[in-house]
């Protein structure tokens, strides 16, 4: 597999971060100043829309790095070509994942860049945009990507930056525990929701935002996701109950031939980097899907020759959309919140909505179509919730957070957290020690 394109992009990403790694300052000295760049509503809107491009595009965007990392570390996928050394490190795990791994470095670079750019947009919006409804739309849309980037960092690193900028060029950012990073994502979303409540989003902004994102529904879904990871089950349940789980409420990252689905284009179209392991979906034998689980043929295709299984799901064409969240994820968040509060009856009821769901009843066609689960204890309920999260949300990038949160054995994953890239460590004395695993 030719890797020139990847390393070209990663060199750019590394430059972005190494230029001001620990100051988190991405101002281009050759370009316009911040005041010039954000001097009009259209310029601010364009900057906000650019956040999605950084999240989804190519092999450096967060879709590629998170799905690749989560699936390889959890054993859902395996590296098919040993020439892909950086993905190979993730597939092996442990201390083989180096501080200069380009997938890890790219994820670090682009999460920090998205947060930095998002905060610039948020800071400028209320000053420059006089239309409060239009400003609400910009703030809400921008907050989605800031929250996603913060969530990715907290998912993959034990500690995360506590800010994105400093009052002077000599101050280096500090770090906070990952759970506080999730809480920071929730605060970002709450600010957006409060802004919308005060001034509903104007339809004037709709033509300028990428199609596919249901802004308000996505904010509630992400709040449910990150409040759950932060351990705030009341907030997670409240947010989950406000998410529209019908086809009217879905949100997707949409693609076209110019900005293509990165997993299809780089991975599933060639099988030359990695592929799915098999129908166990990376789960141990005791938790492996029932052979009749209808989610297996949704997410993978069995072949008569060559690789036994190849990925399907949301990676079947270069223009196929990828969901921002799944309705099943939200239902399973409700189930987990009830279970964490020792409510067996409601937790089991929510779980079985996912277990018994038919593909035709899901906006994306995901359905297990199985008999309801029967459990008698909270620990057994939590085990079943974990199992069905992994199946329902296969290759979602959330696998390692789930494994940690549910207390799964470390033998079921390749690492708990990533090491900190050299581009951060070499320029920031506040960088924490690398985790041992």
Short mmCIF file of C-alpha atoms in Angstrom, two decimals:
data_model
loop_
_atom_site.label_atom_id
_atom_site.label_comp_id
_atom_site.label_asym_id
_atom_site.label_seq_id
_atom_site.Cartn_x
_atom_site.Cartn_y
_atom_site.Cartn_z
CA UNK A 1 0.00 0.00 0.00
CA UNK A 2 1.48 3.34 -0.99
CA UNK A 3 1.81 5.53 2.09
CA UNK A 4 3.08 8.79 0.59
CA UNK A 5 -0.28 10.52 0.96
CA UNK A 6 -0.62 9.51 4.60
CA UNK A 7 2.85 10.67 5.56
CA UNK A 8 2.40 13.92 3.66
CA UNK A 9 -0.77 14.61 5.63
CA UNK A 10 0.81 13.47 8.88
CA UNK A 11 3.82 15.72 8.32
CA UNK A 12 1.37 18.61 8.02
CA UNK A 13 -0.43 17.48 11.17
CA UNK A 14 2.81 17.14 13.09
CA UNK A 15 3.88 20.60 11.95
CA UNK A 16 0.59 22.05 13.13
CA UNK A 17 1.13 20.69 16.59
CA UNK A 18 4.89 20.99 16.91
CA UNK A 19 4.75 24.65 15.93
CA UNK A 20 3.06 25.38 19.26
CA UNK A 21 2.35 22.00 20.80
CA UNK A 22 1.86 22.90 24.40
CA UNK A 23 0.61 26.45 23.86
CA UNK A 24 -2.17 25.10 21.62
CA UNK A 25 -1.79 28.16 19.38
CA UNK A 26 -2.52 27.39 15.73
CA UNK A 27 -2.39 30.92 14.32
CA UNK A 28 -0.73 30.90 10.90
CA UNK A 29 1.82 33.75 10.92
CA UNK A 30 1.65 33.97 7.12
CA UNK A 31 -2.16 34.27 7.06
CA UNK A 32 -4.65 36.88 8.23
CA UNK A 33 -4.91 37.78 11.89
CA UNK A 34 -7.75 36.41 13.97
CA UNK A 35 -9.54 39.77 13.77
CA UNK A 36 -9.29 39.74 9.98
CA UNK A 37 -10.30 36.11 9.62
CA UNK A 38 -13.35 36.50 11.87
CA UNK A 39 -14.51 39.93 10.75
CA UNK A 40 -17.85 38.88 9.24
CA UNK A 41 -20.66 36.39 9.93
CA UNK A 42 -19.80 34.51 6.74
CA UNK A 43 -16.13 34.18 7.70
CA UNK A 44 -17.10 32.85 11.12
CA UNK A 45 -19.58 30.42 9.57
CA UNK A 46 -16.94 29.18 7.13
CA UNK A 47 -14.55 28.57 10.04
CA UNK A 48 -17.26 26.63 11.88
CA UNK A 49 -17.98 24.47 8.85
CA UNK A 50 -14.27 23.79 8.52
CA UNK A 51 -14.38 21.95 11.84
CA UNK A 52 -16.36 19.13 10.25
CA UNK A 53 -13.83 18.83 7.44
CA UNK A 54 -11.02 18.37 9.97
CA UNK A 55 -13.10 15.76 11.79
CA UNK A 56 -14.01 13.59 8.80
CA UNK A 57 -11.47 14.05 6.03
CA UNK A 58 -8.87 11.58 4.84
CA UNK A 59 -6.50 9.53 6.96
CA UNK A 60 -5.72 12.34 9.36
CA UNK A 61 -9.29 13.13 10.37
CA UNK A 62 -10.77 11.84 13.60
CA UNK A 63 -13.12 9.37 11.92
CA UNK A 64 -10.17 7.38 10.59
CA UNK A 65 -7.98 7.65 13.68
CA UNK A 66 -10.73 6.84 16.21
CA UNK A 67 -12.31 3.92 14.31
CA UNK A 68 -8.90 2.52 13.47
CA UNK A 69 -7.63 2.83 17.03
CA UNK A 70 -10.75 1.54 18.76
CA UNK A 71 -11.22 -1.46 16.48
CA UNK A 72 -7.58 -2.55 16.50
CA UNK A 73 -7.07 -2.09 20.24
CA UNK A 74 -10.23 -4.05 21.05
CA UNK A 75 -9.58 -6.89 18.60
CA UNK A 76 -12.51 -6.13 16.32
CA UNK A 77 -10.09 -5.78 13.42
CA UNK A 78 -6.61 -7.02 12.52
CA UNK A 79 -3.84 -5.61 10.33
CA UNK A 80 -3.76 -7.37 6.97
CA UNK A 81 -0.53 -5.83 5.67
CA UNK A 82 2.50 -5.67 8.01
CA UNK A 83 3.84 -2.81 5.92
CA UNK A 84 1.36 -0.56 7.73
CA UNK A 85 3.67 -0.25 10.72
CA UNK A 86 1.71 2.36 12.68
CA UNK A 87 -1.57 0.48 12.49
CA UNK A 88 0.46 -2.64 13.25
CA UNK A 89 1.59 -1.08 16.54
CA UNK A 90 -2.06 -0.58 17.49
CA UNK A 91 -2.90 -4.15 16.55
CA UNK A 92 -0.09 -5.46 18.76
CA UNK A 93 -0.64 -2.92 21.53
CA UNK A 94 1.27 -2.59 24.77
CA UNK A 95 4.64 -0.88 24.63
CA UNK A 96 4.86 -1.34 20.87
CA UNK A 97 2.64 1.77 20.51
CA UNK A 98 5.30 4.45 20.26
CA UNK A 99 5.18 8.16 21.03
CA UNK A 100 5.76 8.95 17.37
CA UNK A 101 2.99 6.66 16.05
CA UNK A 102 1.43 8.68 13.26
CA UNK A 103 -2.15 7.57 13.94
CA UNK A 104 -1.82 8.59 17.60
CA UNK A 105 0.00 11.82 16.76
CA UNK A 106 -2.61 12.69 14.14
CA UNK A 107 -5.44 12.15 16.61
CA UNK A 108 -3.68 14.35 19.17
CA UNK A 109 -2.97 17.07 16.61
CA UNK A 110 -6.47 17.25 15.20
CA UNK A 111 -8.34 17.06 18.49
CA UNK A 112 -6.31 20.01 19.72
CA UNK A 113 -6.71 21.90 16.46
CA UNK A 114 -10.49 21.41 16.40
CA UNK A 115 -10.83 22.56 20.01
CA UNK A 116 -8.61 25.58 19.34
CA UNK A 117 -10.48 26.61 16.19
CA UNK A 118 -13.85 26.01 17.86
CA UNK A 119 -12.99 28.29 20.75
CA UNK A 120 -11.92 31.03 18.35
CA UNK A 121 -15.28 30.73 16.59
CA UNK A 122 -17.22 30.74 19.86
CA UNK A 123 -15.31 33.77 21.13
CA UNK A 124 -15.91 35.79 17.96
CA UNK A 125 -19.52 34.86 17.32
CA UNK A 126 -21.34 37.01 19.85
CA UNK A 127 -19.08 39.97 19.07
CA UNK A 128 -19.42 39.90 15.29
CA UNK A 129 -22.83 38.34 14.60
CA UNK A 130 -25.70 40.60 15.62
CA UNK A 131 -28.50 38.21 14.59
CA UNK A 132 -28.98 36.24 17.82
CA UNK A 133 -30.73 33.32 16.11
CA UNK A 134 -27.96 33.02 13.54
CA UNK A 135 -25.36 33.28 16.32
CA UNK A 136 -27.13 30.46 18.18
CA UNK A 137 -26.79 28.26 15.13
CA UNK A 138 -23.07 28.94 14.83
CA UNK A 139 -22.50 28.34 18.54
CA UNK A 140 -24.53 25.12 18.56
CA UNK A 141 -22.88 23.67 15.46
CA UNK A 142 -19.40 24.63 16.62
CA UNK A 143 -20.04 23.15 20.07
CA UNK A 144 -20.78 19.75 18.51
CA UNK A 145 -17.26 19.49 17.16
CA UNK A 146 -15.58 20.95 20.20
CA UNK A 147 -17.39 18.37 22.34
CA UNK A 148 -16.51 15.53 19.96
CA UNK A 149 -12.82 16.49 20.01
CA UNK A 150 -12.79 16.76 23.82
CA UNK A 151 -14.53 13.39 24.03
CA UNK A 152 -11.99 11.74 21.75
CA UNK A 153 -9.12 13.00 23.89
CA UNK A 154 -10.72 11.75 27.10
CA UNK A 155 -11.41 8.40 25.44
CA UNK A 156 -7.82 7.77 24.37
CA UNK A 157 -5.65 9.62 26.90
CA UNK A 158 -5.55 9.25 30.67
CA UNK A 159 -5.11 13.01 31.11
CA UNK A 160 -6.04 15.77 28.68
CA UNK A 161 -5.16 19.47 28.25
CA UNK A 162 -7.08 21.72 30.62
CA UNK A 163 -7.27 24.56 28.10
CA UNK A 164 -6.35 25.36 24.52
CA UNK A 165 -4.62 28.69 24.83
CA UNK A 166 -2.54 30.71 27.25
CA UNK A 167 -2.36 34.41 28.04
CA UNK A 168 1.24 34.60 26.92
CA UNK A 169 3.63 32.72 24.69
CA UNK A 170 5.61 31.15 27.53
CA UNK A 171 2.87 29.46 29.54
CA UNK A 172 2.45 25.75 28.90
CA UNK A 173 -0.94 24.16 29.31
CA UNK A 174 -1.67 21.85 32.20
CA UNK A 175 -3.56 18.58 32.22
CA UNK A 176 -6.68 17.23 33.91
CA UNK A 177 -7.99 13.65 34.32
CA UNK A 178 -9.90 12.28 31.35
CA UNK A 179 -13.18 12.20 33.27
CA UNK A 180 -12.89 15.96 33.70
CA UNK A 181 -12.36 16.17 29.94
CA UNK A 182 -15.73 14.47 29.46
CA UNK A 183 -17.26 16.93 31.92
CA UNK A 184 -15.74 19.78 29.94
CA UNK A 185 -17.44 18.42 26.82
CA UNK A 186 -20.76 18.37 28.69
CA UNK A 187 -20.29 21.99 29.79
CA UNK A 188 -19.63 22.96 26.16
CA UNK A 189 -22.90 21.32 25.15
CA UNK A 190 -24.83 22.87 28.03
CA UNK A 191 -23.65 26.32 26.97
CA UNK A 192 -24.94 25.63 23.45
CA UNK A 193 -28.29 24.34 24.70
CA UNK A 194 -28.72 27.35 26.98
CA UNK A 195 -27.89 29.65 24.07
CA UNK A 196 -30.50 27.96 21.90
CA UNK A 197 -33.09 28.17 24.69
CA UNK A 198 -32.54 31.92 24.92
CA UNK A 199 -32.47 32.45 21.15
CA UNK A 200 -33.72 29.59 18.94
CA UNK A 201 -31.61 28.79 15.89
CA UNK A 202 -32.56 30.90 12.88
CA UNK A 203 -33.33 29.14 9.61
CA UNK A 204 -31.05 31.71 7.96
CA UNK A 205 -28.01 29.64 8.87
CA UNK A 206 -29.34 26.33 7.50
CA UNK A 207 -28.14 26.80 3.88
CA UNK A 208 -24.57 27.35 5.09
CA UNK A 209 -24.22 24.23 7.25
CA UNK A 210 -23.37 20.78 5.86
CA UNK A 211 -26.39 18.60 5.27
CA UNK A 212 -26.95 15.68 7.60
CA UNK A 213 -26.46 17.20 11.04
CA UNK A 214 -29.55 17.58 13.24
CA UNK A 215 -27.95 20.15 15.50
CA UNK A 216 -30.19 20.08 18.58
CA UNK A 217 -30.69 16.32 18.57
CA UNK A 218 -26.93 15.80 18.24
CA UNK A 219 -26.24 18.06 21.20
CA UNK A 220 -28.56 16.00 23.41
CA UNK A 221 -27.08 12.73 22.12
CA UNK A 222 -23.51 13.84 22.78
CA UNK A 223 -24.45 15.17 26.20
CA UNK A 224 -25.88 11.74 27.03
CA UNK A 225 -22.71 10.04 25.77
CA UNK A 226 -20.23 12.21 27.62
CA UNK A 227 -22.23 12.63 30.82
CA UNK A 228 -22.37 8.83 30.99
CA UNK A 229 -18.59 8.59 30.56
CA UNK A 230 -18.14 11.29 33.22
CA UNK A 231 -20.27 9.26 35.65
CA UNK A 232 -23.16 11.76 35.78
CA UNK A 233 -25.96 9.27 35.23
CA UNK A 234 -28.78 11.66 36.05
CA UNK A 235 -27.63 14.15 33.41
CA UNK A 236 -26.99 11.36 30.90
CA UNK A 237 -30.47 9.88 31.36
CA UNK A 238 -32.15 13.28 31.15
CA UNK A 239 -30.33 14.10 27.91
CA UNK A 240 -30.97 10.65 26.41
CA UNK A 241 -34.69 11.03 27.06
CA UNK A 242 -34.67 14.20 24.94
CA UNK A 243 -33.13 12.56 21.87
CA UNK A 244 -35.46 11.87 18.95
CA UNK A 245 -34.70 8.25 17.99
CA UNK A 246 -36.77 8.27 14.79
CA UNK A 247 -35.47 8.88 11.29
CA UNK A 248 -36.28 12.58 11.77
CA UNK A 249 -33.66 12.81 14.50
CA UNK A 250 -30.66 11.12 12.91
CA UNK A 251 -27.38 12.90 12.23
CA UNK A 252 -24.80 11.80 9.71
CA UNK A 253 -21.48 12.83 8.29
CA UNK A 254 -22.18 12.94 4.56
CA UNK A 255 -19.59 12.35 1.86
CA UNK A 256 -19.07 12.91 -1.85
CA UNK A 257 -16.37 11.92 -4.37
CA UNK A 258 -14.22 14.90 -3.31
CA UNK A 259 -14.55 14.29 0.44
CA UNK A 260 -15.02 10.53 0.55
CA UNK A 261 -15.88 8.09 3.32
CA UNK A 262 -12.37 7.57 4.73
CA UNK A 263 -12.86 4.04 6.05
CA UNK A 264 -14.22 2.77 2.73
CA UNK A 265 -11.65 4.63 0.64
CA UNK A 266 -8.61 3.71 2.70
CA UNK A 267 -9.57 0.43 4.34
CA UNK A 268 -12.54 -1.64 3.19
CA UNK A 269 -12.16 -0.95 -0.54
CA UNK A 270 -8.76 -2.67 -0.59
CA UNK A 271 -8.43 -4.69 2.65
CA UNK A 272 -4.79 -3.61 2.51
CA UNK A 273 -4.57 -1.98 5.94
CA UNK A 274 -6.95 -3.88 8.25
CA UNK A 275 -10.14 -5.90 8.21
CA UNK A 276 -12.69 -7.35 10.63
CA UNK A 277 -11.59 -10.48 12.48
CA UNK A 278 -14.77 -12.56 12.41
CA UNK A 279 -18.36 -12.76 13.62
CA UNK A 280 -17.31 -12.70 17.29
CA UNK A 281 -16.88 -8.94 16.75
CA UNK A 282 -13.86 -8.87 19.04
CA UNK A 283 -15.78 -10.21 22.04
CA UNK A 284 -14.72 -13.14 24.22
CA UNK A 285 -16.54 -16.44 23.71
CA UNK A 286 -18.90 -15.89 26.65
CA UNK A 287 -20.10 -12.59 25.17
CA UNK A 288 -19.91 -13.35 21.47
CA UNK A 289 -23.02 -12.56 19.42
CA UNK A 290 -25.66 -15.23 18.96
CA UNK A 291 -25.18 -16.66 15.43
CA UNK A 292 -28.69 -15.49 14.52
CA UNK A 293 -28.02 -11.90 15.60
CA UNK A 294 -29.07 -9.83 12.58
CA UNK A 295 -26.41 -7.23 13.36
CA UNK A 296 -23.65 -9.59 12.22
CA UNK A 297 -24.62 -9.49 8.52
CA UNK A 298 -25.24 -5.75 8.80
CA UNK A 299 -21.69 -5.03 9.93
CA UNK A 300 -19.80 -7.68 7.97
CA UNK A 301 -20.05 -9.94 4.95
CA UNK A 302 -18.92 -13.54 4.89
CA UNK A 303 -16.88 -14.48 1.81
CA UNK A 304 -16.43 -17.80 0.07
CA UNK A 305 -12.77 -17.15 -0.72
CA UNK A 306 -9.99 -14.94 0.58
CA UNK A 307 -10.61 -13.23 3.89
CA UNK A 308 -13.40 -15.03 5.74
CA UNK A 309 -15.17 -11.78 6.69
CA UNK A 310 -14.98 -8.21 5.36
CA UNK A 311 -16.50 -5.08 6.85
CA UNK A 312 -19.81 -3.77 5.62
CA UNK A 313 -22.11 -1.52 7.69
CA UNK A 314 -21.29 2.12 7.05
CA UNK A 315 -18.23 1.43 4.93
CA UNK A 316 -19.64 0.02 1.69
CA UNK A 317 -19.00 2.94 -0.68
CA UNK A 318 -16.99 6.12 -0.96
CA UNK A 319 -20.09 8.30 -0.52
CA UNK A 320 -21.83 6.35 2.24
CA UNK A 321 -22.77 8.43 5.29
CA UNK A 322 -21.48 7.62 8.78
CA UNK A 323 -23.78 8.29 11.76
CA UNK A 324 -22.72 10.78 14.42
CA UNK A 325 -24.60 8.59 16.92
CA UNK A 326 -26.88 5.59 16.71
CA UNK A 327 -30.41 5.38 18.14
CA UNK A 328 -29.36 2.11 19.76
CA UNK A 329 -26.51 3.89 21.56
CA UNK A 330 -28.98 6.28 23.18
CA UNK A 331 -31.28 3.45 24.28
CA UNK A 332 -28.32 1.58 25.77
CA UNK A 333 -27.25 4.75 27.60
CA UNK A 334 -30.68 4.78 29.23
CA UNK A 335 -30.29 1.11 30.13
CA UNK A 336 -26.89 1.71 31.68
CA UNK A 337 -28.03 4.76 33.64
CA UNK A 338 -30.87 2.75 35.18
CA UNK A 339 -28.52 -0.13 35.93
CA UNK A 340 -25.93 2.14 37.57
CA UNK A 341 -28.76 3.35 39.83
CA UNK A 342 -29.79 -0.24 40.69
CA UNK A 343 -33.03 -0.07 38.71
CA UNK A 344 -33.15 -3.56 37.25
CA UNK A 345 -36.67 -3.35 35.82
CA UNK A 346 -36.21 -0.19 33.74
CA UNK A 347 -32.64 -1.05 32.80
CA UNK A 348 -33.69 -4.43 31.43
CA UNK A 349 -36.65 -2.90 29.60
CA UNK A 350 -34.37 -0.45 27.78
CA UNK A 351 -31.83 -3.16 26.98
CA UNK A 352 -34.50 -5.37 25.47
CA UNK A 353 -35.64 -2.56 23.19
CA UNK A 354 -32.27 -3.01 21.49
CA UNK A 355 -32.14 -6.80 21.73
CA UNK A 356 -35.58 -7.35 20.18
CA UNK A 357 -35.44 -4.52 17.65
CA UNK A 358 -35.95 -5.53 14.03
CA UNK A 359 -33.73 -3.97 11.34
CA UNK A 360 -36.82 -2.46 9.75
CA UNK A 361 -37.55 -0.57 12.96
CA UNK A 362 -34.18 1.22 13.03
CA UNK A 363 -33.42 4.33 10.93
CA UNK A 364 -30.10 2.78 9.86
CA UNK A 365 -31.32 -0.80 9.55
CA UNK A 366 -29.50 -2.04 12.66
CA UNK A 367 -31.47 -4.65 14.57
CA UNK A 368 -30.59 -7.80 16.50
CA UNK A 369 -34.07 -9.32 16.08
CA UNK A 370 -33.51 -11.66 19.06
CA UNK A 371 -35.68 -12.88 21.95
CA UNK A 372 -35.55 -10.65 25.04
CA UNK A 373 -32.72 -11.09 27.53
CA UNK A 374 -33.58 -12.39 31.01
CA UNK A 375 -31.30 -11.40 33.92
CA UNK A 376 -31.89 -11.34 37.67
CA UNK A 377 -29.04 -9.15 38.98
CA UNK A 378 -27.52 -5.75 38.26
CA UNK A 379 -24.05 -7.21 37.49
CA UNK A 380 -25.58 -9.54 34.91
CA UNK A 381 -27.57 -6.68 33.44
CA UNK A 382 -24.44 -4.53 33.11
CA UNK A 383 -22.61 -7.39 31.40
CA UNK A 384 -25.42 -7.71 28.86
CA UNK A 385 -25.48 -3.94 28.30
CA UNK A 386 -21.74 -4.02 27.61
CA UNK A 387 -22.15 -6.95 25.21
CA UNK A 388 -24.88 -5.25 23.24
CA UNK A 389 -23.09 -1.91 23.16
CA UNK A 390 -20.15 -3.65 21.49
CA UNK A 391 -22.39 -5.37 18.94
CA UNK A 392 -24.82 -2.51 18.28
CA UNK A 393 -21.98 0.04 18.04
CA UNK A 394 -19.42 -2.10 16.23
CA UNK A 395 -16.40 -0.11 15.01
CA UNK A 396 -17.67 3.08 16.63
CA UNK A 397 -14.38 4.13 18.24
CA UNK A 398 -15.87 3.88 21.75
CA UNK A 399 -14.71 0.36 22.55
CA UNK A 400 -11.86 1.13 24.94
CA UNK A 401 -13.87 3.59 27.05
CA UNK A 402 -16.58 0.93 27.33
CA UNK A 403 -14.07 -1.71 28.39
CA UNK A 404 -12.64 0.53 31.10
CA UNK A 405 -16.03 1.71 32.35
CA UNK A 406 -17.44 -1.80 32.61
CA UNK A 407 -14.30 -3.13 34.30
CA UNK A 408 -13.51 -5.67 31.60
CA UNK A 409 -10.24 -7.63 31.97
CA UNK A 410 -7.22 -5.92 30.43
CA UNK A 411 -6.58 -9.11 28.46
CA UNK A 412 -9.52 -8.08 26.26
CA UNK A 413 -7.75 -4.97 24.96
CA UNK A 414 -4.32 -3.98 23.74
CA UNK A 415 -3.97 -0.74 25.78
CA UNK A 416 -5.91 1.30 28.32
CA UNK A 417 -4.62 4.68 27.10
CA UNK A 418 -2.24 6.05 24.50
CA UNK A 419 1.22 7.45 25.28
CA UNK A 420 1.63 11.20 24.79
CA UNK A 421 3.11 12.11 21.39
CA UNK A 422 6.66 13.43 21.31
CA UNK A 423 5.40 16.62 19.66
CA UNK A 424 3.71 17.41 23.00
CA UNK A 425 6.23 15.93 25.41
CA UNK A 426 9.26 17.58 23.82
CA UNK A 427 7.77 21.07 24.18
CA UNK A 428 5.64 20.88 27.31
CA UNK A 429 7.14 20.03 30.71
CA UNK A 430 3.61 19.58 32.08
CA UNK A 431 3.02 16.51 29.90
CA UNK A 432 2.12 13.60 32.21
CA UNK A 433 4.08 10.37 32.36
CA UNK A 434 2.97 7.80 29.81
CA UNK A 435 0.60 5.15 31.18
CA UNK A 436 2.20 1.74 31.67
CA UNK A 437 -0.60 0.10 29.66
#
